[in-house]
Short mmCIF file of C-alpha atoms in Angstrom, two decimals:
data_model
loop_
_atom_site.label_atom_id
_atom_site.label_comp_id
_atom_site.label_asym_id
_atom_site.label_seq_id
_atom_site.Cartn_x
_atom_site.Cartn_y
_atom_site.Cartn_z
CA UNK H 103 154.10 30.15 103.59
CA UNK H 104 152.35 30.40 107.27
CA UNK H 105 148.95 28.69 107.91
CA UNK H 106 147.04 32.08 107.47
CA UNK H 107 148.80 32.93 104.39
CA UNK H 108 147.98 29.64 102.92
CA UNK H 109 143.96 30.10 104.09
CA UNK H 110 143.89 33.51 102.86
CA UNK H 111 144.43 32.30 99.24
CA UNK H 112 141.70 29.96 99.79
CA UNK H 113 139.44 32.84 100.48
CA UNK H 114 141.31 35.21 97.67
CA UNK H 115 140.32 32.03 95.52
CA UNK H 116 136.63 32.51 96.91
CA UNK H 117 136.92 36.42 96.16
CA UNK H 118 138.30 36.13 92.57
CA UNK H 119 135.04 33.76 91.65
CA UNK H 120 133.14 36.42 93.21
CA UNK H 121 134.45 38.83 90.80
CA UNK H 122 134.40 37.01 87.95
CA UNK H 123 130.95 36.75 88.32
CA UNK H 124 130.56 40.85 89.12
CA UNK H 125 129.53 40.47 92.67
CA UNK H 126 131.84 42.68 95.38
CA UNK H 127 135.17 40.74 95.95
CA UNK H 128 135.21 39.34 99.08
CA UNK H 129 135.80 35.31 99.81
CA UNK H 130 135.74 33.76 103.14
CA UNK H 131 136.76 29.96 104.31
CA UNK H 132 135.87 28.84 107.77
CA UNK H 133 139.04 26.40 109.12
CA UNK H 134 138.87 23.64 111.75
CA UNK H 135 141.44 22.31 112.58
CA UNK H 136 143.61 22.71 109.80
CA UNK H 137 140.72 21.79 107.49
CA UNK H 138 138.38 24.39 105.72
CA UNK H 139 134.91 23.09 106.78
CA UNK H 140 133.27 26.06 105.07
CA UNK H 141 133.17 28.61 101.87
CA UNK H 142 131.54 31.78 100.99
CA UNK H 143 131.88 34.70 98.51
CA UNK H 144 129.83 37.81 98.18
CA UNK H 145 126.23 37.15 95.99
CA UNK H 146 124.12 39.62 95.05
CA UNK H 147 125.79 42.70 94.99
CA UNK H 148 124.97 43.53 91.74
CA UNK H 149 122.39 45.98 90.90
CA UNK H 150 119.06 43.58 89.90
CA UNK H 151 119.54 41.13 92.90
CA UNK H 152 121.39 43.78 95.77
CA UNK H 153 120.76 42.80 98.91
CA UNK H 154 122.95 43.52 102.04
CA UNK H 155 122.26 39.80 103.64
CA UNK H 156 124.45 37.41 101.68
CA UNK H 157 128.14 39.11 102.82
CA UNK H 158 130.84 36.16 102.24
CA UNK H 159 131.25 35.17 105.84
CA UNK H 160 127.20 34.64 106.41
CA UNK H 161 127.09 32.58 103.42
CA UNK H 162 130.06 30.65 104.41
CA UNK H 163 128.26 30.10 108.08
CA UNK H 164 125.15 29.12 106.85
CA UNK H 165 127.60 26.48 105.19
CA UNK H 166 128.87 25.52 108.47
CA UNK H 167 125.75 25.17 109.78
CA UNK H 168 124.06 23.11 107.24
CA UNK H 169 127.05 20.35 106.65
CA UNK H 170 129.15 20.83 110.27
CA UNK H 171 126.85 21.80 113.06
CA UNK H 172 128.49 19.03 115.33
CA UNK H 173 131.80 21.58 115.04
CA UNK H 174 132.59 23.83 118.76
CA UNK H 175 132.44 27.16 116.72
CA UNK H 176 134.65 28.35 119.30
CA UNK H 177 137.25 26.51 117.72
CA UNK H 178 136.75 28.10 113.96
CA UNK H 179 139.12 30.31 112.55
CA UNK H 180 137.60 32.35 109.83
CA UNK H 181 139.69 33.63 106.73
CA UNK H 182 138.27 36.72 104.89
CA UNK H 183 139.58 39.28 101.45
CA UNK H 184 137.89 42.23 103.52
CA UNK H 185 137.68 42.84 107.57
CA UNK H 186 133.80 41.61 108.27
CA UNK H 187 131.34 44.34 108.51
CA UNK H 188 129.78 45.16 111.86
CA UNK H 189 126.74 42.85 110.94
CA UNK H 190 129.27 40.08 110.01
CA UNK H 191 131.47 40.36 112.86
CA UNK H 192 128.47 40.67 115.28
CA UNK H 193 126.84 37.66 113.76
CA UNK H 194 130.06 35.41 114.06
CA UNK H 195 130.60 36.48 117.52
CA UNK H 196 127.00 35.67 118.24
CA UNK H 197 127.34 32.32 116.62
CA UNK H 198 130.59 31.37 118.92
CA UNK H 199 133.17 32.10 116.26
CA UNK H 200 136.25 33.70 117.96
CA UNK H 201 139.08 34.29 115.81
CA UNK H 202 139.11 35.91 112.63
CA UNK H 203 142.06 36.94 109.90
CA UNK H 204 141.29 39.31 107.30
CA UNK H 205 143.12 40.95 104.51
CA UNK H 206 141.76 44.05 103.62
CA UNK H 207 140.46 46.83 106.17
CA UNK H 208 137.36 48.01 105.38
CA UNK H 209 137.56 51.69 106.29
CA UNK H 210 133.64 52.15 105.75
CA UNK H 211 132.12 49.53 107.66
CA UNK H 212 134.57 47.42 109.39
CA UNK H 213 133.56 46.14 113.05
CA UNK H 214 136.64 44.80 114.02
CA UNK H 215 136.90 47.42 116.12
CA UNK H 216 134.28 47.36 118.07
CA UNK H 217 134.77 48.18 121.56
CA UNK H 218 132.66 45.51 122.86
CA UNK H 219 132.75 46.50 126.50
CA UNK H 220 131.27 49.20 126.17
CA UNK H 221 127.90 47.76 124.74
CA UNK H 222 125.32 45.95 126.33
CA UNK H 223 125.67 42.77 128.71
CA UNK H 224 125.23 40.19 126.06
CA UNK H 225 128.37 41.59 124.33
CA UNK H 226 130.42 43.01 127.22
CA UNK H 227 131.67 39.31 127.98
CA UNK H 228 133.04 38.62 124.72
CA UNK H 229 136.08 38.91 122.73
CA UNK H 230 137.70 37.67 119.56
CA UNK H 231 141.48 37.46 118.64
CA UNK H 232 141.30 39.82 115.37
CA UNK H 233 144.64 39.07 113.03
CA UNK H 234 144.69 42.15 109.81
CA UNK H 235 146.58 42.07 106.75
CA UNK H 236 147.32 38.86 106.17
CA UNK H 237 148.16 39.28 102.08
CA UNK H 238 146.57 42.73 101.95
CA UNK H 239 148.18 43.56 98.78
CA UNK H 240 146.53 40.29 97.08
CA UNK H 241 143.10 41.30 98.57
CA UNK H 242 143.38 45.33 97.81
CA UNK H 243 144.50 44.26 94.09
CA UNK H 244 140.62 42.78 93.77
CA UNK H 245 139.02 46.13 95.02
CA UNK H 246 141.34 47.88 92.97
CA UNK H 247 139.94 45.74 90.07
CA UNK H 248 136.26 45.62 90.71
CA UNK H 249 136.44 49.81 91.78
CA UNK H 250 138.38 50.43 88.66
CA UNK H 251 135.61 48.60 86.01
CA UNK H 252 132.41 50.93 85.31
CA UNK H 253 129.93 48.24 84.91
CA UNK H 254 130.53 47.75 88.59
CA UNK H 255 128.25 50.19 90.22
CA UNK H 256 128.48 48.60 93.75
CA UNK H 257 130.15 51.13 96.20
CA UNK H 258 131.15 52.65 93.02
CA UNK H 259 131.25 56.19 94.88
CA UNK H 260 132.18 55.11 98.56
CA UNK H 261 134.63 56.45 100.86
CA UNK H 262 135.85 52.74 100.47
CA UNK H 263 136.22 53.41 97.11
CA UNK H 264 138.17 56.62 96.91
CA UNK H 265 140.05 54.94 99.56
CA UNK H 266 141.22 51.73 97.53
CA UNK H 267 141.73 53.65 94.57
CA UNK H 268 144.06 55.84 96.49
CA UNK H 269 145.71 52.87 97.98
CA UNK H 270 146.72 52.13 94.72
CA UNK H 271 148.04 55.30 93.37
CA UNK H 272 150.42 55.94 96.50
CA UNK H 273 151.70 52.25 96.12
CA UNK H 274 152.43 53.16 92.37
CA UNK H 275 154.11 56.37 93.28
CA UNK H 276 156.79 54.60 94.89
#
């Protein structure tokens, strides 16, 4: 098992709490050095407390921040189920945070790919080693689960969703 493989079921581990608990299934650990420094899983998602604020990677930096700020962010490698939405990914680029392995792409709201360049001069001089589907199958098996349960009304009728569910039914097919 590689280092990112191993990580990534650290932050599957984050995810599956998440859904246990009926929030969106995404998990996130923060690593320095070989050592996660940092957790986070989606909260409030569900219906009586949404909010879009507390994604898993902004709870797992606030984390960082609270028990690690002596850390060089630039030295962080962040785990995550899904690819970070554009306010995530801005945010950890913002906050020094350079390299970032997901599982899942998020074909809704990912902003991985993000053509920094082309934005304004605070962003133009940045960059960020982006490393996708690292134990995608493991991650898109959560979706699958928290899309496929009716009580879970979050992105219920997405393009995400239709997506996932799809991903599913061609992998069955085979």
């Amino acid at each position: 098992m590689t280092d990112y493989e191993n990580f990534m079921h650290q932050a599957l581990g984050e995810a599956g709490k998440a859904l246990a608990a009926g929030e969106f299934p995404i998990g996130c650990v923060m690593v320095h050095d070989g050592t996660i420094v940092s957790r986070g899983r989606r909260i409030n998602s569900k219906a009586t407390d949404q909010n879009e604020l507390d994604h898993a990677e902004i709870v797992a930096l606030r984390e960082l921040f609270a028990l690690h700020p002596e850390i060089d962010r630039s030295e962080i490698v962040v785990y995550s189920t899904m690819e970070p939405c554009l306010m995530c990914y801005v945010t950890l680029l913002l906050n020094g945070i350079r390299k970032i392995v997901y599982g899942y792409e998020d074909i809704m709201g990912g902003g991985t790919n993000l053509d920094l360049q082309s934005l304004n001069p605070l962003y133009q001089g940045m960059s960020a080693e982006i490393i996708p589907h690292v134990l995608r199958r493991e991650s898109l098996e959560l979706f699958k689960t928290f899309f496929a349960a009716p009580d879970n009304t979050y992105w219920h009728d997405s393009p995400l969703a239709s997506y996932t569910l799809a991903q599913i039914a061609v992998k069955d097919n085979k």
